[in-house]
CSV table of C-alpha atoms and ligand atoms in Angstrom, one decimal:
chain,number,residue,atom,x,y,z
B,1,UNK,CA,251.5,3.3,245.5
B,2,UNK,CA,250.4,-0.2,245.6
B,3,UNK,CA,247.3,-1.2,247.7
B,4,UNK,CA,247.9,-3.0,250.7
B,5,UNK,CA,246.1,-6.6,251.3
B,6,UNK,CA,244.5,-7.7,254.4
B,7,UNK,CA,243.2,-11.2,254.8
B,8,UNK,CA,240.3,-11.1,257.6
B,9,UNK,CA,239.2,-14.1,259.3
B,10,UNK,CA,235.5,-14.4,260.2
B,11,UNK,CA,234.2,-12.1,257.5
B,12,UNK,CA,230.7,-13.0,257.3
B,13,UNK,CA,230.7,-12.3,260.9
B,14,UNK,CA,229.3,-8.8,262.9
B,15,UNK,CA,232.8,-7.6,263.7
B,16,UNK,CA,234.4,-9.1,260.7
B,17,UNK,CA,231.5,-7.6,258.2
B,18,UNK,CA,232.2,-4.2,259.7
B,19,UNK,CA,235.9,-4.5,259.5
B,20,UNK,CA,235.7,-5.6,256.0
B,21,UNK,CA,233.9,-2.3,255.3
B,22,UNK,CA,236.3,-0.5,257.5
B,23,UNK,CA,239.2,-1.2,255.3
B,24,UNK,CA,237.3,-1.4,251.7
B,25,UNK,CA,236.5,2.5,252.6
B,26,UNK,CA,240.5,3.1,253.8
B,27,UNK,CA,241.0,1.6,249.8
B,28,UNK,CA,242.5,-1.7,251.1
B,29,UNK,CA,242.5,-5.1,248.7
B,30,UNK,CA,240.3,-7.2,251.2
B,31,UNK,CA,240.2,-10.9,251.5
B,32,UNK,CA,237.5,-12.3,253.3
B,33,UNK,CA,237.5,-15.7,254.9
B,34,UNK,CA,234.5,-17.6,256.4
B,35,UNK,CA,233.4,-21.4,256.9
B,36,UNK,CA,229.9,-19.9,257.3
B,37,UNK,CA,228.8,-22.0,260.7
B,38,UNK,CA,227.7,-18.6,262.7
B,39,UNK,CA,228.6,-15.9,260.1
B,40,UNK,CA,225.9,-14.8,257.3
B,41,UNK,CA,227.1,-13.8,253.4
B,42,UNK,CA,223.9,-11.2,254.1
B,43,UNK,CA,226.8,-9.0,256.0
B,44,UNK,CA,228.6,-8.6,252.9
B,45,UNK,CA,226.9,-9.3,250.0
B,46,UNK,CA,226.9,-5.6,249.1
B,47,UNK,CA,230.8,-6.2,248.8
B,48,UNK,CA,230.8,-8.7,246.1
B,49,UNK,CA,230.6,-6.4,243.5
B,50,UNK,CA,233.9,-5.0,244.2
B,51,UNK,CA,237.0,-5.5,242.7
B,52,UNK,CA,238.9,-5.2,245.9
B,53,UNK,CA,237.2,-7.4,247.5
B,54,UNK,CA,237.6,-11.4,247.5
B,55,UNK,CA,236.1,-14.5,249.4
B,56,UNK,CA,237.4,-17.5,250.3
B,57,UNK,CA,234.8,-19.9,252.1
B,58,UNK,CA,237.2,-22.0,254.1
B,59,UNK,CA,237.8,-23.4,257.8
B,60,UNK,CA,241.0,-21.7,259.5
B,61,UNK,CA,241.2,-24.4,261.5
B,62,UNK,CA,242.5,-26.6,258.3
B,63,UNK,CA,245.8,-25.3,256.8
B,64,UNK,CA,245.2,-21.9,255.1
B,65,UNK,CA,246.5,-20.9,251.5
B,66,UNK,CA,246.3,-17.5,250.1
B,67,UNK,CA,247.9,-16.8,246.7
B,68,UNK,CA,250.0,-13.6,246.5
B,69,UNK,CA,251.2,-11.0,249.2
B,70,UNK,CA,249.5,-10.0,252.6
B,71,UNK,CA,250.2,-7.2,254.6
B,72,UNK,CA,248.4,-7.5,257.5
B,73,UNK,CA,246.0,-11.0,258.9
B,74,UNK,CA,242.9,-9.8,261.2
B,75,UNK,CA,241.8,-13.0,262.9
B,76,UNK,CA,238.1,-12.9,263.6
B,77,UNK,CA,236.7,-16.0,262.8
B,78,UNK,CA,235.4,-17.5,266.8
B,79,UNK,CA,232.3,-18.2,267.8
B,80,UNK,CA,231.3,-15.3,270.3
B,81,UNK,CA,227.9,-15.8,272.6
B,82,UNK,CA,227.6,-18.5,275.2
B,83,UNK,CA,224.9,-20.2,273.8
B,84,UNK,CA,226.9,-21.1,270.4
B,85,UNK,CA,230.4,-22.5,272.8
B,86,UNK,CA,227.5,-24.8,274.3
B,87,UNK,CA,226.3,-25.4,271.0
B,88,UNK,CA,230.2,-26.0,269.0
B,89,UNK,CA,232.1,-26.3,271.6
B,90,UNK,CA,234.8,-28.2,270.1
B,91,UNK,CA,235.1,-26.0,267.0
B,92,UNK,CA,235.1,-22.9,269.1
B,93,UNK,CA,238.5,-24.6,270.0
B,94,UNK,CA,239.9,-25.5,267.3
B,95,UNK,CA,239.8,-22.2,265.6
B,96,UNK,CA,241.2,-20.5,268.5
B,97,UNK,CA,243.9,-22.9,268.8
B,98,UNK,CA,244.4,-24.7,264.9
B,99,UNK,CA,243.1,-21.9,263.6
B,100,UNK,CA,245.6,-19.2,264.8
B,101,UNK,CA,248.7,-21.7,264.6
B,102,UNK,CA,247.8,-21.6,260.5
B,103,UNK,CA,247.2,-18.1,260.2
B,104,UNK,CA,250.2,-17.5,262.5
B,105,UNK,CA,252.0,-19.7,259.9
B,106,UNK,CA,250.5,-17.7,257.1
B,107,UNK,CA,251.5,-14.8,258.5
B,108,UNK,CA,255.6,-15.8,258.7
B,109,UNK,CA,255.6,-16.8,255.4
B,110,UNK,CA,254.2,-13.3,254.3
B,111,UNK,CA,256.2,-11.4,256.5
B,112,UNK,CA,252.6,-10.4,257.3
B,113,UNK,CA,251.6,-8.2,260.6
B,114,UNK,CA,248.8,-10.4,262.4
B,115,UNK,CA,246.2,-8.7,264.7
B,116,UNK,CA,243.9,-10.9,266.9
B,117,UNK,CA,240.3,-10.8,268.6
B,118,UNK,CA,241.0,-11.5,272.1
B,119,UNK,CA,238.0,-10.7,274.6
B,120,UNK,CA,237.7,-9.6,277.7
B,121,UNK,CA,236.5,-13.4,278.3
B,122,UNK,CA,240.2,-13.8,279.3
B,123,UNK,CA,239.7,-11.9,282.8
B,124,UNK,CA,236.7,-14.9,283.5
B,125,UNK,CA,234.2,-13.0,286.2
B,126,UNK,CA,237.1,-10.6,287.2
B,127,UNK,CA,238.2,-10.0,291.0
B,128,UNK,CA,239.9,-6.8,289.8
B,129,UNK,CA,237.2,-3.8,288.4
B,130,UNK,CA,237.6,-2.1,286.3
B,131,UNK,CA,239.8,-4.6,284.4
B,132,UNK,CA,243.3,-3.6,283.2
B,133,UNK,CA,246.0,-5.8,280.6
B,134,UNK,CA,248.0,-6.4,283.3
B,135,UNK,CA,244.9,-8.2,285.4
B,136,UNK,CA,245.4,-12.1,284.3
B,137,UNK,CA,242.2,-13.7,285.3
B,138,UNK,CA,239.8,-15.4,287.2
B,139,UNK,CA,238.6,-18.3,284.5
B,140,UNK,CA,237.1,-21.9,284.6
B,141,UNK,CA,239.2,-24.0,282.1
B,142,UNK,CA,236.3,-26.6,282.7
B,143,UNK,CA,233.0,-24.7,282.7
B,144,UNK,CA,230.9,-23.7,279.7
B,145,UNK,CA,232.6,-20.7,279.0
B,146,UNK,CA,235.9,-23.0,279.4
B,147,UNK,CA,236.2,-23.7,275.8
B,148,UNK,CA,235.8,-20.3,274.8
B,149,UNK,CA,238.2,-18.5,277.2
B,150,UNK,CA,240.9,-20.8,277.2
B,151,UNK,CA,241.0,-20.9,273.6
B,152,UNK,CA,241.5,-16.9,273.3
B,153,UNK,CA,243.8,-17.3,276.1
B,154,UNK,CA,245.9,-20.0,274.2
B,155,UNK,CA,245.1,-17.3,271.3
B,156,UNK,CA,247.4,-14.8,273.0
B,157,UNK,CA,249.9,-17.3,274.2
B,158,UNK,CA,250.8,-18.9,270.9
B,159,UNK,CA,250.3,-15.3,268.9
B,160,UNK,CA,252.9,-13.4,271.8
B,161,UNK,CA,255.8,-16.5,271.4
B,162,UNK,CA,255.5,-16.0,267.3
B,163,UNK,CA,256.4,-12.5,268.4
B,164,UNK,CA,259.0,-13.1,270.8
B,165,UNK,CA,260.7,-17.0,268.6
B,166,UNK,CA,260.1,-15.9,265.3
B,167,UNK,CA,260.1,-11.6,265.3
B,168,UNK,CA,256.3,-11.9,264.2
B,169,UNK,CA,254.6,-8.5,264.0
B,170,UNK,CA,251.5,-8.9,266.1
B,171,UNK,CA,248.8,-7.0,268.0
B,172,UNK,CA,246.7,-8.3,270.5
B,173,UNK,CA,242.8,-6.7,270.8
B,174,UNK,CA,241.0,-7.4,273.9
B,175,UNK,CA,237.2,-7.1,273.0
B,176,UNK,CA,234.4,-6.2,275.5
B,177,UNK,CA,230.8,-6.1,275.1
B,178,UNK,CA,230.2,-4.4,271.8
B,179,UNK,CA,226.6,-4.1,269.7
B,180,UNK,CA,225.2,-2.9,266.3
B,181,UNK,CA,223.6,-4.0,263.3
B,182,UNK,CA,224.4,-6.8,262.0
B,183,UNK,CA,224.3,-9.2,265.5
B,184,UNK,CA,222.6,-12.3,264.7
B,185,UNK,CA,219.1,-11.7,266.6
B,186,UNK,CA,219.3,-14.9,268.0
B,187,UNK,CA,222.4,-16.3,269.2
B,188,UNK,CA,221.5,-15.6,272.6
B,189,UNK,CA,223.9,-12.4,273.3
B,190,UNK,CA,221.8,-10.2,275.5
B,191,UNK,CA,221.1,-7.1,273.3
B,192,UNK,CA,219.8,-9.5,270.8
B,193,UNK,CA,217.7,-11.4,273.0
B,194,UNK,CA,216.0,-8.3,274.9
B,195,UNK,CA,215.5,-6.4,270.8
B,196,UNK,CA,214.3,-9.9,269.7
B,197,UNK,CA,211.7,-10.7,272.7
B,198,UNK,CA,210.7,-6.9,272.1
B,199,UNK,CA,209.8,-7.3,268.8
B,200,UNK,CA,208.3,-10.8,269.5
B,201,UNK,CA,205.7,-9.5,271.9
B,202,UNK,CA,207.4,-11.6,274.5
B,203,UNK,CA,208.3,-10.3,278.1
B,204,UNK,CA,212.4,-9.3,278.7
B,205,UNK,CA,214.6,-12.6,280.2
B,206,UNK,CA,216.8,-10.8,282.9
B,207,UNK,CA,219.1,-13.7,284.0
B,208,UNK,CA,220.1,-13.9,287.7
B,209,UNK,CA,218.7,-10.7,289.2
B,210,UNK,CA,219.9,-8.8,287.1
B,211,UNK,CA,222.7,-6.9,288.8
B,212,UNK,CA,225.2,-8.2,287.1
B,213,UNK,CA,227.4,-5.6,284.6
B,214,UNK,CA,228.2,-5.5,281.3
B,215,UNK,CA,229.7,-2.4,279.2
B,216,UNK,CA,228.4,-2.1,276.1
B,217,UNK,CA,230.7,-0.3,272.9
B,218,UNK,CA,229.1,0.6,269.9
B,219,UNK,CA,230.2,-1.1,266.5
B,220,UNK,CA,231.6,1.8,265.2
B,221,UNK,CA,233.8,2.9,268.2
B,222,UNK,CA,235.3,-0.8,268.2
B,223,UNK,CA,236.3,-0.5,264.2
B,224,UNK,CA,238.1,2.5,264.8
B,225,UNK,CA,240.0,1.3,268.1
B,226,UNK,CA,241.1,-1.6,266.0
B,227,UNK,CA,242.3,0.2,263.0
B,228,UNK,CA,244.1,2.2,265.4
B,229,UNK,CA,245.6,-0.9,267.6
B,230,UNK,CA,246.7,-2.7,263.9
B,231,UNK,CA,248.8,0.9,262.3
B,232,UNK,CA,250.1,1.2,266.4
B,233,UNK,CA,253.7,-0.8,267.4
B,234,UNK,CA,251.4,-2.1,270.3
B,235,UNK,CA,252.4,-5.0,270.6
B,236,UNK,CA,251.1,-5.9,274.0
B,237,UNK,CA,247.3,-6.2,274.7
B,238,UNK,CA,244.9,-3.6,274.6
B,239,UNK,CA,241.5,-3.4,275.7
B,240,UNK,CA,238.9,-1.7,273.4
B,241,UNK,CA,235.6,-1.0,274.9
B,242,UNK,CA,233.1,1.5,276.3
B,243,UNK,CA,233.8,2.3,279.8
B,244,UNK,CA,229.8,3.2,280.8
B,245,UNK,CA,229.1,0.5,282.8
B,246,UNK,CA,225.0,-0.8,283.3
B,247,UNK,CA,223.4,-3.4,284.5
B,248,UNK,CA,221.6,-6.1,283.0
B,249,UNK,CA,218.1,-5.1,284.9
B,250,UNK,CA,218.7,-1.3,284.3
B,251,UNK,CA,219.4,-2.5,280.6
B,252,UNK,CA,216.4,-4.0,279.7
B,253,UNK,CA,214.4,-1.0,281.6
B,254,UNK,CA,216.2,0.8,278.2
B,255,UNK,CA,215.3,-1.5,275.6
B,256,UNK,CA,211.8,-1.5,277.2
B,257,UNK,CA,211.7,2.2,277.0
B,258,UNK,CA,213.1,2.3,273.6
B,259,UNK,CA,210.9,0.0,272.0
B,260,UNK,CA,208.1,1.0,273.6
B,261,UNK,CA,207.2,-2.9,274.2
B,262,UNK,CA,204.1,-3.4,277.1
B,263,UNK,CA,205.9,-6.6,277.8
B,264,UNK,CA,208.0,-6.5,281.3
B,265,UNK,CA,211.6,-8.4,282.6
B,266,UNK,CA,210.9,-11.8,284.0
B,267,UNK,CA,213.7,-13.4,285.9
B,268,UNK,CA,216.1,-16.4,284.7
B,269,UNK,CA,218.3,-18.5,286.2
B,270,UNK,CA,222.2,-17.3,286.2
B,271,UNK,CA,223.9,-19.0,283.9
B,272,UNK,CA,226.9,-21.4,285.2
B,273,UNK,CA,230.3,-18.7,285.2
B,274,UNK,CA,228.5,-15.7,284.4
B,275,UNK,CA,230.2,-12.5,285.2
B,276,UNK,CA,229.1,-10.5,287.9
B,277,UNK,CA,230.9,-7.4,286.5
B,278,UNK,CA,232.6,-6.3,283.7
B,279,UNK,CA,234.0,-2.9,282.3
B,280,UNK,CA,237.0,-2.1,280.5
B,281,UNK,CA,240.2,0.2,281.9
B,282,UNK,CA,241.1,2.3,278.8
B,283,UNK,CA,244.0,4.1,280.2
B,284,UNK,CA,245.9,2.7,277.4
B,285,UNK,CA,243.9,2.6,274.8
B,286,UNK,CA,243.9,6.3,275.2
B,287,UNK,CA,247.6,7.2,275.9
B,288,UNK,CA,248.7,4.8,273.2
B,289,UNK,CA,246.3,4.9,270.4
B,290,UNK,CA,244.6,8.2,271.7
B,291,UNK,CA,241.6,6.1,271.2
B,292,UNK,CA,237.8,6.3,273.9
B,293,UNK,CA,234.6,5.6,272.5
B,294,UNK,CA,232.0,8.3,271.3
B,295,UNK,CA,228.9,7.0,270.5
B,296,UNK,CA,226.8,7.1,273.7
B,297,UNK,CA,224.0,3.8,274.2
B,298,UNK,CA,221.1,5.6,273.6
B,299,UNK,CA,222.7,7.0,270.0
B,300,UNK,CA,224.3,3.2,269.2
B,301,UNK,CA,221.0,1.4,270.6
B,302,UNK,CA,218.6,3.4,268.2
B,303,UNK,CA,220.9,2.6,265.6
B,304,UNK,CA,220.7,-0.7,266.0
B,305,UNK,CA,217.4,-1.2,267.1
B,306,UNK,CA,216.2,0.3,263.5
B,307,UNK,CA,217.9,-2.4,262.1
B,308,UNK,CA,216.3,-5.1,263.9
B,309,UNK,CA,213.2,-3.8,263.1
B,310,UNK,CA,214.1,-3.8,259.2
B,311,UNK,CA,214.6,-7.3,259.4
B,312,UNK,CA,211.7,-9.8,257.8
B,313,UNK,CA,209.4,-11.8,260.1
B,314,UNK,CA,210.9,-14.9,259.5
B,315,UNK,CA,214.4,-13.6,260.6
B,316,UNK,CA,213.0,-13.2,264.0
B,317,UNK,CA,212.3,-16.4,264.4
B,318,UNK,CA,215.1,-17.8,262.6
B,319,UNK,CA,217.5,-20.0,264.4
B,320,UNK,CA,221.2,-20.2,262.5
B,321,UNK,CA,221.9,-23.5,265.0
B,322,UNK,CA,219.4,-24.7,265.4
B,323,UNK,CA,217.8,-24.1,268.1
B,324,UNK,CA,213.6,-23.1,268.7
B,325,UNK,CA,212.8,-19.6,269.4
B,326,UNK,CA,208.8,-20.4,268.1
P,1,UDP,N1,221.6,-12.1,279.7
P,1,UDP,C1,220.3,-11.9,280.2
P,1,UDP,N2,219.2,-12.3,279.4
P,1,UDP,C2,219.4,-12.8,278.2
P,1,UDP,C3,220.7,-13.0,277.7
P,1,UDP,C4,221.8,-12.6,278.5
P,1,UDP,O1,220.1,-11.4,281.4
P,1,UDP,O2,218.4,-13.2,277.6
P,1,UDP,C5,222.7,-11.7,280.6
P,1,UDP,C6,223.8,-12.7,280.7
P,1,UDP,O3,223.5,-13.6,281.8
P,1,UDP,C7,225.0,-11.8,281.1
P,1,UDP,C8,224.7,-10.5,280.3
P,1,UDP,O4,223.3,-10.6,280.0
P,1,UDP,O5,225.1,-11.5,282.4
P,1,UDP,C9,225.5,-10.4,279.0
P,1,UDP,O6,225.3,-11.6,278.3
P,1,UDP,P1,226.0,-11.9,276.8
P,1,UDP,O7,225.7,-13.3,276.5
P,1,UDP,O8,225.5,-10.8,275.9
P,1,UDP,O9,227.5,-11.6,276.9
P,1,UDP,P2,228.6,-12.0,278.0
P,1,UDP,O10,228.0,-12.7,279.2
P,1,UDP,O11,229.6,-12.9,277.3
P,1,UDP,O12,229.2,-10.7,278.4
């Protein structure tokens, strides 16, 4: 049997390293694509060494060539925390909207099955909870998360009319919250930020007052929902994501516990559009895929809590854009 090729977007990336692994171990040819601005070769250096795996350091949103066949396109290549769609806003766009009409392209010309990252960014701070596929939103086009949401939405517009105009095979993943080893510690996402400040000595920045809700799915648990999602005929969205809902004060309570930090949670402004709540329906995941998440926080959080701690000194102060964490 020949081995089947995948070209994934956003390689260097936490959910594109992992996926990357995910299909090197299901004996996949693996090509890797990355323009390097928020992803780190770190994730996969241990990859380079193997012959089914290539790399290609190159911008999606600029036309995209890859010699030979594909079989299936995962596009992960977007900026992901709020801090970094302040920071690049404008290329935040331009790979969810350039970047998917040439890998959308690609994918036509291979006869290639394409798979996208959506988020669950596109419900904006949802009216409806928990939030199902078939909820379309409560976003600002024009606020800081504008550029980011809009961008996945326009991701799912232009990906479903490939689908319906040209007979595309697609798959549409809506992403929630997820953690593990291997998030930049930095980038402002809030697991991150609480691990970092831990391990800095520096008290816990709660934003708002903290009630707010996120649900958080371990690394792991994602993977397999989107293997699942991509082998599926799905071809409407799904949402992948934990449903055990916490909130952001209650959260840091656990990193503080876990850590065992004497540093307490100090209060921050709310950031402009922030969600008040947030936690995935699953229904579907589950009748369609038969797909939940099983790794509960405490067991993902330790996980990736040891490797934050494994990280050098000068990581935790390191800034990938930029920015002054000293
Ligand atoms: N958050 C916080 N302190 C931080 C960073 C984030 O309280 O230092 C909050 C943030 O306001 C939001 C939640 O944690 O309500 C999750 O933020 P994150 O940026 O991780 O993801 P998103 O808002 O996109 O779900």
């Amino acid at each position: 049997m020949t081995q089947k090729r995948v070209l994934i977007t956003g390689a260097a990336g936490f959910l594109g390293s992992h996926l990357c692994d995910r299909f090197i171990k299901e004996n996949y040819h693996v090509i890797g694509m990355d323009n390097l601005i928020t992803g780190d070769l770190h994730n996969i250096e241990h990859l380079f060494k193997l012959s089914n795996f290539e790399f290609y350091h190159h911008d999606v949103s600029k036309f995209v060539h890859v010699p030979g066949n594909l079989d299936y396109i995962l596009h992960f290549a977007s900026p992901a925390s709020p801090i970094d769609y302040l920071k690049i806003p404008i290329q935040t766009l331009k790979v969810g909207s350039l970047g998917i009409h040439n890998l959308l392209g690609l994918a036509k010309q291979k006869s290639a099955r394409l798979l996208i990252a959506s988020t669950s960014e596109v419900y904006g701070d949802p009216q409806v909870h928990p939030q199902t596929e078939n909820y379309w939103g409560n976003v600002n086009p024009v606020g800081p998360r504008g550029v980011y949401d809009e961008a996945k939405r326009f991701q799912e517009a232009m990906t479903m009319a490939y689908h319906t105009y040209h007979g595309l095979e697609t798959r549409i993943v809506r992403i929630f919250n997820t953690y593990g080893p291997r998030m930049r510690l930095n980038d402002g996402r809030v697991l991150p930020a609480f691990i970092g400040q831990a391990l800095r000595g520096e008290d816990l920045t709660a934003f708002g007052d903290g009630s707010q809700t996120r649900s958080f799915c371990y690394v792991d648990d994602l993977v397999e929902g989107i293997y699942r999602l991509l082998l599926s005929d799905c071809v409407d969205p799904v949402n992948i994501g934990n449903p055990d809902e916490i909130t952001i004060k209650d959260f840091a309570e656990e990193i503080i516990k876990l850590t065992g930090t004497n540093q307490k949670i100090i209060f921050k402004p709310l950031p402009t559009d922030d969600p008040k709540q947030r936690q995935p329906d699953i229904t579907k995941a589950k009748a369609l895929l038969g797909w939940e998440a099983k790794v509960s926080r405490a067991e993902g959080l330790k996980i990736t809590y040891d490797y934050f701690k494994g990280l050098s000194k000068e990581k935790l102060y390191e800034d990938p854009l930029g920015r002054n964490f000293k």
